[in-house]
Amino acid sequence: MTSCPLVLLPGFMLDETLWDEVVPLLQWQAPVHRLPLGPGTTTDEIARSIARAALERFVLIGFSLGGYIARKVAELFPDRVVALVLVASSLESDTPERAKAKQDAIRALDPSTFRGLSMGSIAQSLHPDRRGDRELLTRVREMGHRLGYEALVVQSGLQRNGIAAASLQCPTLVIGADQDALRSVAETRELAGTIPGARLEMIRHSGHMLPLEQPHALTTTIKAWLD
């Protein structure tokens, strides 16, 4: 599949620079497109935006929230998605209580002073050994700063339920991290077990931010499967 174009999608309040270490390691022979989660205000609208920006047929890699969007793209355009790679993603949707808590937190922010997600919340997404890595924390926060407050509002409000999984037909690789505090091993296994024929791979010594924490292991896993 290395001759097939590749589309990479980031996660919640992350931009295309999430893949800065991964892309050179892939040594991909075909075009590689790093696309944002947008434009659009629903998973359906965002998925259609991605399809418009992509070439006719492609391998799709989605990280975290981008994994939900990737499944929606595969659901809407099954003839165009050659293969699917879901990294640190899940089937879970927000409970009403969690959705309300998100909206309450957003309303408490001042849009004019928004500078990205808090260092504390970013730290919780990392492997325990990396939670004091100021450079990594700042890098993640700067992505959110660049996206801005409006992206926070849109992405926090996206409905993650009702996206295809059991009906997907394309070859699928599901990758999780062994110490992901946001997406548990059980969630990762559930996702892989629901998609017909999906392969599951777990990467050790990483928190949620696999493309930043373990780019070499992640890239090796993806390439081995695609090859």
GROMACS .gro file of C-alpha atoms in nm:
model
  227
    1MET     CA    1   0.000   0.000   0.000
    2THR     CA    2   0.303   0.232   0.004
    3SER     CA    3   0.206   0.356  -0.343
    4CYS     CA    4  -0.132   0.475  -0.213
    5PRO     CA    5  -0.170   0.836  -0.088
    6LEU     CA    6  -0.183   0.881   0.287
    7VAL     CA    7  -0.412   1.113   0.485
    8LEU     CA    8  -0.324   1.194   0.848
    9LEU     CA    9  -0.578   1.343   1.089
   10PRO     CA   10  -0.488   1.497   1.429
   11GLY     CA   11  -0.683   1.477   1.753
   12PHE     CA   12  -0.867   1.709   1.990
   13MET     CA   13  -0.715   2.060   1.983
   14LEU     CA   14  -0.413   1.937   1.789
   15ASP     CA   15  -0.299   2.051   1.448
   16GLU     CA   16  -0.103   1.900   1.161
   17THR     CA   17   0.232   1.945   1.339
   18LEU     CA   18   0.132   1.645   1.552
   19TRP     CA   19   0.284   1.435   1.273
   20ASP     CA   20   0.615   1.622   1.233
   21GLU     CA   21   0.825   1.328   1.358
   22VAL     CA   22   0.611   1.057   1.200
   23VAL     CA   23   0.604   1.175   0.837
   24PRO     CA   24   0.984   1.161   0.774
   25LEU     CA   25   1.002   0.820   0.940
   26LEU     CA   26   0.730   0.680   0.714
   27GLN     CA   27   0.942   0.734   0.401
   28TRP     CA   28   0.617   0.710   0.208
   29GLN     CA   29   0.642   0.676  -0.171
   30ALA     CA   30   0.306   0.839  -0.245
   31PRO     CA   31   0.172   1.183  -0.144
   32VAL     CA   32   0.114   1.239   0.228
   33HIS     CA   33  -0.155   1.488   0.326
   34ARG     CA   34  -0.188   1.618   0.681
   35LEU     CA   35  -0.539   1.758   0.707
   36PRO     CA   36  -0.711   1.949   0.990
   37LEU     CA   37  -1.035   1.847   1.160
   38GLY     CA   38  -1.240   2.092   0.962
   39PRO     CA   39  -1.403   2.291   0.832
   40GLY     CA   40  -1.740   2.190   0.974
   41THR     CA   41  -1.933   2.177   1.299
   42THR     CA   42  -2.043   1.810   1.294
   43THR     CA   43  -1.855   1.485   1.236
   44ASP     CA   44  -2.043   1.446   0.908
   45GLU     CA   45  -1.945   1.794   0.783
   46ILE     CA   46  -1.582   1.751   0.887
   47ALA     CA   47  -1.563   1.407   0.722
   48ARG     CA   48  -1.697   1.550   0.397
   49SER     CA   49  -1.443   1.835   0.412
   50ILE     CA   50  -1.164   1.581   0.448
   51ALA     CA   51  -1.294   1.377   0.156
   52ARG     CA   52  -1.304   1.690  -0.061
   53ALA     CA   53  -0.944   1.773   0.027
   54ALA     CA   54  -0.810   1.419  -0.026
   55LEU     CA   55  -0.722   1.237  -0.345
   56GLU     CA   56  -0.965   0.984  -0.491
   57ARG     CA   57  -0.837   0.680  -0.295
   58PHE     CA   58  -0.621   0.689   0.016
   59VAL     CA   59  -0.507   0.522   0.336
   60LEU     CA   60  -0.653   0.711   0.631
   61ILE     CA   61  -0.481   0.746   0.970
   62GLY     CA   62  -0.675   0.914   1.251
   63PHE     CA   63  -0.547   0.997   1.598
   64SER     CA   64  -0.786   1.011   1.898
   65LEU     CA   65  -1.077   1.239   1.794
   66GLY     CA   66  -0.936   1.209   1.443
   67GLY     CA   67  -1.004   0.836   1.470
   68TYR     CA   68  -1.375   0.905   1.513
   69ILE     CA   69  -1.366   1.134   1.209
   70ALA     CA   70  -1.169   0.872   1.014
   71ARG     CA   71  -1.440   0.615   1.083
   72LYS     CA   72  -1.701   0.862   0.962
   73VAL     CA   73  -1.504   0.918   0.639
   74ALA     CA   74  -1.484   0.540   0.587
   75GLU     CA   75  -1.857   0.513   0.657
   76LEU     CA   76  -1.952   0.784   0.407
   77PHE     CA   77  -1.692   0.701   0.139
   78PRO     CA   78  -1.622   0.325   0.162
   79ASP     CA   79  -1.498   0.304  -0.197
   80ARG     CA   80  -1.232   0.568  -0.136
   81VAL     CA   81  -1.074   0.454   0.192
   82VAL     CA   82  -0.829   0.176   0.104
   83ALA     CA   83  -0.729   0.108   0.465
   84LEU     CA   84  -0.787   0.259   0.807
   85VAL     CA   85  -0.546   0.312   1.098
   86LEU     CA   86  -0.700   0.425   1.428
   87VAL     CA   87  -0.452   0.549   1.688
   88ALA     CA   88  -0.545   0.599   2.056
   89SER     CA   89  -0.913   0.615   1.968
   90SER     CA   90  -1.233   0.459   2.102
   91LEU     CA   91  -1.600   0.381   2.052
   92GLU     CA   92  -1.697   0.576   2.363
   93SER     CA   93  -1.916   0.887   2.344
   94ASP     CA   94  -1.961   1.155   2.607
   95THR     CA   95  -2.218   1.094   2.876
   96PRO     CA   96  -2.467   1.382   2.924
   97GLU     CA   97  -2.286   1.469   3.246
   98ARG     CA   98  -1.946   1.483   3.078
   99ALA     CA   99  -2.083   1.684   2.786
  100LYS     CA  100  -2.233   1.936   3.029
  101ALA     CA  101  -1.906   1.956   3.222
  102LYS     CA  102  -1.721   2.034   2.897
  103GLN     CA  103  -1.962   2.310   2.806
  104ASP     CA  104  -1.949   2.457   3.157
  105ALA     CA  105  -1.569   2.463   3.140
  106ILE     CA  106  -1.575   2.636   2.801
  107ARG     CA  107  -1.819   2.901   2.923
  108ALA     CA  108  -1.586   2.973   3.213
  109LEU     CA  109  -1.306   3.068   2.971
  110ASP     CA  110  -1.245   3.412   2.827
  111PRO     CA  111  -1.213   3.377   2.447
  112SER     CA  112  -0.986   3.680   2.431
  113THR     CA  113  -0.728   3.522   2.662
  114PHE     CA  114  -0.745   3.160   2.544
  115ARG     CA  115  -0.393   3.024   2.499
  116GLY     CA  116  -0.462   2.654   2.458
  117LEU     CA  117  -0.547   2.368   2.689
  118SER     CA  118  -0.419   2.385   3.046
  119MET     CA  119  -0.079   2.237   3.124
  120GLY     CA  120  -0.244   2.017   3.388
  121SER     CA  121  -0.488   1.856   3.146
  122ILE     CA  122  -0.214   1.804   2.887
  123ALA     CA  123   0.013   1.644   3.147
  124GLN     CA  124  -0.255   1.391   3.239
  125SER     CA  125  -0.259   1.270   2.879
  126LEU     CA  126   0.111   1.181   2.883
  127HIS     CA  127   0.304   0.884   3.020
  128PRO     CA  128   0.390   0.944   3.388
  129ASP     CA  129   0.759   0.980   3.299
  130ARG     CA  130   0.681   1.263   3.052
  131ARG     CA  131   0.443   1.472   3.259
  132GLY     CA  132   0.722   1.705   3.365
  133ASP     CA  133   0.854   1.748   3.008
  134ARG     CA  134   0.804   2.123   2.970
  135GLU     CA  135   0.901   2.124   2.603
  136LEU     CA  136   0.645   1.857   2.516
  137LEU     CA  137   0.373   2.020   2.726
  138THR     CA  138   0.434   2.356   2.562
  139ARG     CA  139   0.430   2.201   2.215
  140VAL     CA  140   0.089   2.046   2.272
  141ARG     CA  141  -0.046   2.367   2.426
  142GLU     CA  142   0.075   2.575   2.133
  143MET     CA  143  -0.124   2.359   1.892
  144GLY     CA  144  -0.441   2.445   2.082
  145HIS     CA  145  -0.341   2.810   2.091
  146ARG     CA  146  -0.302   2.815   1.714
  147LEU     CA  147  -0.642   2.650   1.663
  148GLY     CA  148  -0.810   2.896   1.898
  149TYR     CA  149  -1.118   2.922   2.112
  150GLU     CA  150  -1.369   2.861   1.831
  151ALA     CA  151  -1.209   2.527   1.750
  152LEU     CA  152  -1.236   2.435   2.118
  153VAL     CA  153  -1.608   2.511   2.112
  154VAL     CA  154  -1.668   2.309   1.794
  155GLN     CA  155  -1.455   2.009   1.883
  156SER     CA  156  -1.589   1.989   2.237
  157GLY     CA  157  -1.944   1.981   2.102
  158LEU     CA  158  -1.895   1.707   1.842
  159GLN     CA  159  -2.129   1.410   1.885
  160ARG     CA  160  -1.917   1.094   1.882
  161ASN     CA  161  -2.200   0.841   1.892
  162GLY     CA  162  -2.357   0.675   1.589
  163ILE     CA  163  -2.035   0.649   1.386
  164ALA     CA  164  -1.986   0.322   1.198
  165ALA     CA  165  -1.762   0.051   1.341
  166ALA     CA  166  -1.921  -0.294   1.306
  167SER     CA  167  -2.024  -0.217   0.947
  168LEU     CA  168  -1.679  -0.102   0.827
  169GLN     CA  169  -1.537  -0.321   0.552
  170CYS     CA  170  -1.188  -0.181   0.484
  171PRO     CA  171  -0.875  -0.336   0.639
  172THR     CA  172  -0.827  -0.170   0.979
  173LEU     CA  173  -0.540  -0.144   1.224
  174VAL     CA  174  -0.615  -0.027   1.580
  175ILE     CA  175  -0.319   0.099   1.784
  176GLY     CA  176  -0.326   0.178   2.154
  177ALA     CA  177  -0.080   0.277   2.425
  178ASP     CA  178  -0.027   0.068   2.736
  179GLN     CA  179  -0.041   0.368   2.971
  180ASP     CA  180  -0.299   0.588   2.805
  181ALA     CA  181  -0.494   0.761   3.082
  182LEU     CA  182  -0.754   0.893   2.835
  183ARG     CA  183  -0.824   0.578   2.633
  184SER     CA  184  -0.791   0.258   2.832
  185VAL     CA  185  -0.660  -0.073   2.704
  186ALA     CA  186  -1.014  -0.209   2.743
  187GLU     CA  187  -1.153   0.067   2.517
  188THR     CA  188  -0.886  -0.003   2.258
  189ARG     CA  189  -0.963  -0.374   2.261
  190GLU     CA  190  -1.335  -0.302   2.233
  191LEU     CA  191  -1.278  -0.084   1.927
  192ALA     CA  192  -1.064  -0.348   1.756
  193GLY     CA  193  -1.310  -0.622   1.848
  194THR     CA  194  -1.605  -0.437   1.697
  195ILE     CA  195  -1.454  -0.366   1.354
  196PRO     CA  196  -1.463  -0.680   1.137
  197GLY     CA  197  -1.116  -0.828   1.088
  198ALA     CA  198  -0.937  -0.541   1.262
  199ARG     CA  199  -0.585  -0.599   1.392
  200LEU     CA  200  -0.489  -0.473   1.736
  201GLU     CA  201  -0.139  -0.352   1.832
  202MET     CA  202  -0.037  -0.206   2.168
  203ILE     CA  203   0.269   0.017   2.211
  204ARG     CA  204   0.452   0.012   2.541
  205HIS     CA  205   0.587   0.300   2.749
  206SER     CA  206   0.353   0.563   2.610
  207GLY     CA  207   0.065   0.776   2.721
  208HIS     CA  208  -0.208   0.908   2.493
  209MET     CA  209   0.014   1.123   2.269
  210LEU     CA  210   0.164   0.837   2.071
  211PRO     CA  211   0.281   1.043   1.768
  212LEU     CA  212   0.481   1.267   2.004
  213GLU     CA  213   0.583   1.021   2.275
  214GLN     CA  214   0.669   0.715   2.064
  215PRO     CA  215   0.695   0.825   1.698
  216HIS     CA  216   0.944   0.551   1.603
  217ALA     CA  217   0.742   0.267   1.754
  218LEU     CA  218   0.420   0.406   1.608
  219THR     CA  219   0.565   0.444   1.260
  220THR     CA  220   0.723   0.098   1.267
  221THR     CA  221   0.388  -0.054   1.367
  222ILE     CA  222   0.198   0.127   1.093
  223LYS     CA  223   0.453   0.048   0.820
  224ALA     CA  224   0.476  -0.320   0.913
  225TRP     CA  225   0.098  -0.356   0.881
  226LEU     CA  226   0.066  -0.156   0.560
  227ASP     CA  227   0.354  -0.342   0.399
   0.00000   0.00000   0.00000
